[in-house]
Every structure is written in C-alpha cells, then in structure tokens.
PDB file of C-alpha atoms in Angstrom:
ATOM      1  CA  MET B   1      62.854 272.908 -86.522  1.00 52.00           C
ATOM      2  CA  LYS B   2      65.320 272.745 -83.597  1.00 54.00           C
ATOM      3  CA  LYS B   3      66.346 275.922 -81.797  1.00 55.00           C
ATOM      4  CA  GLU B   4      70.090 276.315 -81.582  1.00 57.00           C
ATOM      5  CA  GLY B   5      71.951 278.004 -78.726  1.00 56.00           C
ATOM      6  CA  LYS B   6      69.215 277.776 -76.092  1.00 59.00           C
ATOM      7  CA  GLN B   7      69.753 275.500 -73.167  1.00 60.00           C
ATOM      8  CA  LYS B   8      67.155 274.356 -70.724  1.00 56.00           C
ATOM      9  CA  PRO B   9      67.466 276.533 -67.605  1.00 54.00           C
ATOM     10  CA  LYS B  10      68.416 274.765 -64.397  1.00 54.00           C
ATOM     11  CA  LYS B  11      65.789 274.431 -61.735  1.00 53.00           C
ATOM     12  CA  LYS B  12      66.182 276.566 -58.662  1.00 50.00           C
ATOM     13  CA  THR B  13      66.505 273.509 -56.457  1.00 49.00           C
ATOM     14  CA  GLU B  14      69.449 271.992 -58.314  1.00 47.00           C
ATOM     15  CA  THR B  15      72.699 272.224 -56.374  1.00 46.00           C
ATOM     16  CA  THR B  16      76.054 270.838 -57.380  1.00 49.00           C
ATOM     17  CA  MET B  17      78.586 269.601 -54.872  1.00 51.00           C
ATOM     18  CA  ASN B  18      81.386 271.272 -56.851  1.00 52.00           C
ATOM     19  CA  ASP B  19      79.930 274.688 -56.178  1.00 59.00           C
ATOM     20  CA  GLY B  20      82.325 276.704 -53.989  1.00 68.00           C
ATOM     21  CA  LYS B  21      79.402 278.272 -52.191  1.00 78.00           C
ATOM     22  CA  THR B  22      78.203 274.885 -50.968  1.00 80.00           C
ATOM     23  CA  GLY B  23      81.345 274.186 -48.938  1.00 81.00           C
ATOM     24  CA  LEU B  24      81.242 277.669 -47.470  1.00 86.00           C
ATOM     25  CA  CYS B  25      77.594 277.187 -46.616  1.00 82.00           C
ATOM     26  CA  LEU B  26      78.342 273.939 -44.767  1.00 86.00           C
ATOM     27  CA  VAL B  27      81.208 275.506 -42.818  1.00 91.00           C
ATOM     28  CA  ARG B  28      78.974 278.455 -41.935  1.00 92.00           C
ATOM     29  CA  GLY B  29      76.347 276.073 -40.529  1.00 91.00           C
ATOM     30  CA  ILE B  30      78.853 274.461 -38.177  1.00 94.00           C
ATOM     31  CA  ALA B  31      80.269 277.869 -37.204  1.00 94.00           C
ATOM     32  CA  VAL B  32      76.777 279.101 -36.321  1.00 94.00           C
ATOM     33  CA  ALA B  33      76.222 275.961 -34.246  1.00 94.00           C
ATOM     34  CA  PHE B  34      79.403 276.540 -32.252  1.00 95.00           C
ATOM     35  CA  ALA B  35      78.564 280.232 -31.829  1.00 96.00           C
ATOM     36  CA  ILE B  36      75.207 279.219 -30.341  1.00 95.00           C
ATOM     37  CA  THR B  37      77.006 276.763 -28.066  1.00 95.00           C
ATOM     38  CA  CYS B  38      79.361 279.491 -26.831  1.00 95.00           C
ATOM     39  CA  ILE B  39      76.521 281.945 -26.222  1.00 96.00           C
ATOM     40  CA  ILE B  40      74.466 279.405 -24.268  1.00 95.00           C
ATOM     41  CA  PHE B  41      77.363 278.290 -22.087  1.00 94.00           C
ATOM     42  CA  ILE B  42      78.555 281.826 -21.401  1.00 95.00           C
ATOM     43  CA  GLY B  43      75.004 282.750 -20.404  1.00 95.00           C
ATOM     44  CA  PHE B  44      74.739 279.650 -18.231  1.00 94.00           C
ATOM     45  CA  GLY B  45      78.081 280.462 -16.593  1.00 94.00           C
ATOM     46  CA  ILE B  46      76.841 283.957 -15.761  1.00 95.00           C
ATOM     47  CA  LEU B  47      73.652 282.489 -14.293  1.00 93.00           C
ATOM     48  CA  LEU B  48      75.680 280.037 -12.199  1.00 92.00           C
ATOM     49  CA  THR B  49      77.886 282.841 -10.932  1.00 92.00           C
ATOM     50  CA  TYR B  50      75.257 285.379  -9.976  1.00 93.00           C
ATOM     51  CA  THR B  51      72.274 283.232  -8.978  1.00 90.00           C
ATOM     52  CA  SER B  52      71.648 280.294  -6.716  1.00 88.00           C
ATOM     53  CA  LEU B  53      71.299 277.991  -9.736  1.00 86.00           C
ATOM     54  CA  SER B  54      72.905 274.614  -9.089  1.00 86.00           C
ATOM     55  CA  GLU B  55      75.570 272.999 -11.252  1.00 87.00           C
ATOM     56  CA  GLU B  56      73.420 269.868 -11.237  1.00 89.00           C
ATOM     57  CA  SER B  57      71.457 271.383 -14.135  1.00 88.00           C
ATOM     58  CA  LEU B  58      74.546 271.352 -16.377  1.00 90.00           C
ATOM     59  CA  PRO B  59      73.781 268.002 -18.117  1.00 89.00           C
ATOM     60  CA  LEU B  60      70.284 269.180 -19.059  1.00 92.00           C
ATOM     61  CA  VAL B  61      71.571 272.533 -20.316  1.00 93.00           C
ATOM     62  CA  SER B  62      74.261 270.701 -22.271  1.00 92.00           C
ATOM     63  CA  LEU B  63      71.724 268.451 -24.025  1.00 93.00           C
ATOM     64  CA  VAL B  64      69.379 271.351 -24.805  1.00 95.00           C
ATOM     65  CA  CYS B  65      72.339 273.323 -26.137  1.00 95.00           C
ATOM     66  CA  THR B  66      73.380 270.367 -28.289  1.00 95.00           C
ATOM     67  CA  ALA B  67      69.873 270.001 -29.724  1.00 95.00           C
ATOM     68  CA  LEU B  68      69.560 273.725 -30.525  1.00 95.00           C
ATOM     69  CA  SER B  69      73.034 273.979 -32.021  1.00 96.00           C
ATOM     70  CA  ALA B  70      72.633 270.855 -34.131  1.00 95.00           C
ATOM     71  CA  ALA B  71      69.217 272.103 -35.281  1.00 95.00           C
ATOM     72  CA  ALA B  72      70.787 275.370 -36.401  1.00 95.00           C
ATOM     73  CA  ALA B  73      73.526 273.527 -38.294  1.00 94.00           C
ATOM     74  CA  GLY B  74      70.989 271.147 -39.821  1.00 94.00           C
ATOM     75  CA  TYR B  75      68.802 274.067 -40.877  1.00 94.00           C
ATOM     76  CA  ASP B  76      71.722 275.771 -42.638  1.00 92.00           C
ATOM     77  CA  TRP B  77      72.943 272.586 -44.311  1.00 91.00           C
ATOM     78  CA  ALA B  78      69.507 271.576 -45.579  1.00 91.00           C
ATOM     79  CA  ALA B  79      68.675 275.118 -46.719  1.00 89.00           C
ATOM     80  CA  CYS B  80      71.959 275.155 -48.613  1.00 87.00           C
ATOM     81  CA  MET B  81      71.417 271.771 -50.276  1.00 86.00           C
ATOM     82  CA  LYS B  82      67.657 272.280 -50.853  1.00 85.00           C
ATOM     83  CA  LYS B  83      66.852 268.557 -50.701  1.00 87.00           C
ATOM     84  CA  LYS B  84      67.060 265.569 -48.355  1.00 87.00           C
ATOM     85  CA  GLY B  85      66.599 267.745 -45.267  1.00 86.00           C
ATOM     86  CA  ILE B  86      66.555 264.922 -42.735  1.00 92.00           C
ATOM     87  CA  LEU B  87      69.771 263.386 -44.057  1.00 93.00           C
ATOM     88  CA  TRP B  88      71.643 266.685 -44.315  1.00 93.00           C
ATOM     89  CA  GLY B  89      70.370 267.709 -40.896  1.00 93.00           C
ATOM     90  CA  MET B  90      71.494 264.457 -39.320  1.00 94.00           C
ATOM     91  CA  ALA B  91      74.871 264.780 -41.050  1.00 94.00           C
ATOM     92  CA  ALA B  92      75.242 268.278 -39.615  1.00 93.00           C
ATOM     93  CA  GLY B  93      74.346 266.977 -36.158  1.00 94.00           C
ATOM     94  CA  ALA B  94      76.890 264.176 -36.468  1.00 94.00           C
ATOM     95  CA  VAL B  95      79.664 266.520 -37.634  1.00 94.00           C
ATOM     96  CA  TYR B  96      78.827 268.979 -34.839  1.00 93.00           C
ATOM     97  CA  THR B  97      78.969 266.194 -32.238  1.00 92.00           C
ATOM     98  CA  VAL B  98      82.238 264.744 -33.513  1.00 92.00           C
ATOM     99  CA  LEU B  99      83.908 268.161 -33.560  1.00 92.00           C
ATOM    100  CA  LEU B 100      82.525 269.000 -30.113  1.00 89.00           C
ATOM    101  CA  TYR B 101      83.742 265.674 -28.770  1.00 89.00           C
ATOM    102  CA  LEU B 102      87.212 266.169 -30.258  1.00 88.00           C
ATOM    103  CA  VAL B 103      87.529 269.672 -28.795  1.00 87.00           C
ATOM    104  CA  THR B 104      86.273 268.474 -25.412  1.00 84.00           C
ATOM    105  CA  SER B 105      88.626 265.484 -25.428  1.00 83.00           C
ATOM    106  CA  LEU B 106      91.617 267.626 -26.344  1.00 85.00           C
ATOM    107  CA  ALA B 107      90.795 270.049 -23.538  1.00 83.00           C
ATOM    108  CA  SER B 108      90.472 267.290 -20.938  1.00 80.00           C
ATOM    109  CA  ASP B 109      92.989 264.738 -19.763  1.00 79.00           C
ATOM    110  CA  ARG B 110      91.161 261.672 -21.091  1.00 76.00           C
ATOM    111  CA  PHE B 111      89.666 260.378 -24.312  1.00 71.00           C
ATOM    112  CA  ALA B 112      86.802 257.939 -23.751  1.00 72.00           C
ATOM    113  CA  VAL B 113      83.450 257.215 -25.344  1.00 74.00           C
ATOM    114  CA  GLU B 114      80.842 256.867 -22.625  1.00 79.00           C
ATOM    115  CA  LEU B 115      77.074 256.542 -22.488  1.00 83.00           C
ATOM    116  CA  SER B 116      76.770 260.324 -22.241  1.00 82.00           C
ATOM    117  CA  SER B 117      78.632 260.637 -25.554  1.00 84.00           C
ATOM    118  CA  VAL B 118      76.132 258.308 -27.214  1.00 89.00           C
ATOM    119  CA  MET B 119      73.255 260.290 -25.698  1.00 91.00           C
ATOM    120  CA  THR B 120      74.760 263.527 -26.980  1.00 90.00           C
ATOM    121  CA  LEU B 121      75.083 262.031 -30.464  1.00 92.00           C
ATOM    122  CA  ALA B 122      71.448 260.853 -30.407  1.00 94.00           C
ATOM    123  CA  VAL B 123      70.221 264.300 -29.331  1.00 95.00           C
ATOM    124  CA  ALA B 124      72.354 265.996 -31.990  1.00 94.00           C
ATOM    125  CA  LEU B 125      71.076 263.657 -34.706  1.00 94.00           C
ATOM    126  CA  ALA B 126      67.475 264.324 -33.671  1.00 95.00           C
ATOM    127  CA  GLY B 127      68.028 268.082 -33.407  1.00 95.00           C
ATOM    128  CA  GLY B 128      69.833 268.163 -36.734  1.00 94.00           C
ATOM    129  CA  ALA B 129      67.032 266.192 -38.395  1.00 95.00           C
ATOM    130  CA  VAL B 130      64.402 268.647 -37.127  1.00 95.00           C
ATOM    131  CA  GLY B 131      66.533 271.579 -38.271  1.00 94.00           C
ATOM    132  CA  GLY B 132      67.037 269.881 -41.640  1.00 93.00           C
ATOM    133  CA  ILE B 133      63.301 269.416 -42.125  1.00 93.00           C
ATOM    134  CA  LEU B 134      62.700 273.081 -41.324  1.00 93.00           C
ATOM    135  CA  GLY B 135      65.612 274.212 -43.492  1.00 90.00           C
ATOM    136  CA  VAL B 136      64.606 272.319 -46.612  1.00 90.00           C
ATOM    137  CA  ASN B 137      61.010 273.550 -46.306  1.00 88.00           C
ATOM    138  CA  ARG B 138      61.771 277.215 -45.697  1.00 79.00           C
ATOM    139  CA  LYS B 139      60.177 279.757 -47.988  1.00 66.00           C
TER     140      LYS B 139
END
C-alpha cells in the first residue's frame, strides 16, 4: 500500500541555485572579504604613519591581505553551498581578485595586467581554496 501525501524530505546539504538566500550569501562573502581588506590596509596605514615601518613591506602585506580576504570569501561561499568547497572557494577568490583589480584600475591612471596581477590571482585562488575546504567542512 502506497502512502499518499508524504514526500521524501530534502537532505540538509541540498542547496538550489534559485534560492534567494544563496545569492545574498555569495554577496555577503565578497563584502566580508572587502571589509577585511579595508581593515588590514587601514591598520597598515596607521602602522606606516606612526612607526618606522618601511613601505617596502607593502607587497607582502598586500599578498597576505589577499590570501586572508579570499579565504574568508571562500569560506562563506562554500559554507553557503555546502559542497565542492575547493571549487566554490577558488571561484570566490577569482571574483574577489577581479573586483579588486577593477577597483584598483579605475582608481589609477592605467589599466594593465602585469606579473603582480597574476601573482595576486594565484594567491587569491589558493586562499579561496583553503577557505572553501574549511567552509564546506565546518560543523
């Protein structure tokens, strides 16, 4: 005898792309990444102003900031999607880098892809992947 009216409940890990919360979750991940970027660079600017710290450390701080921000975005994206953490994390890192590059290019007087841009993308992809792994495996 077949039971009528009862549907199989969805698993907790199932997520649909049409869900309005998913898009908001992805935007939130990128917003958190840029908030982290702002906080790090404001803090670094204060350190440059009031200490004898050299501006030569800016490229290193920039790469560390990129890795941390992309990891945060990757964590949020993968936690939101609940599967394929590495891929969602790397996607978050790529989106973060592209948006950062566009903002930086609009603020400067030139638009060029250089070796440093490729390095930034590689660091963001790696950071996003690590964040994605952590995000999909969170409890």
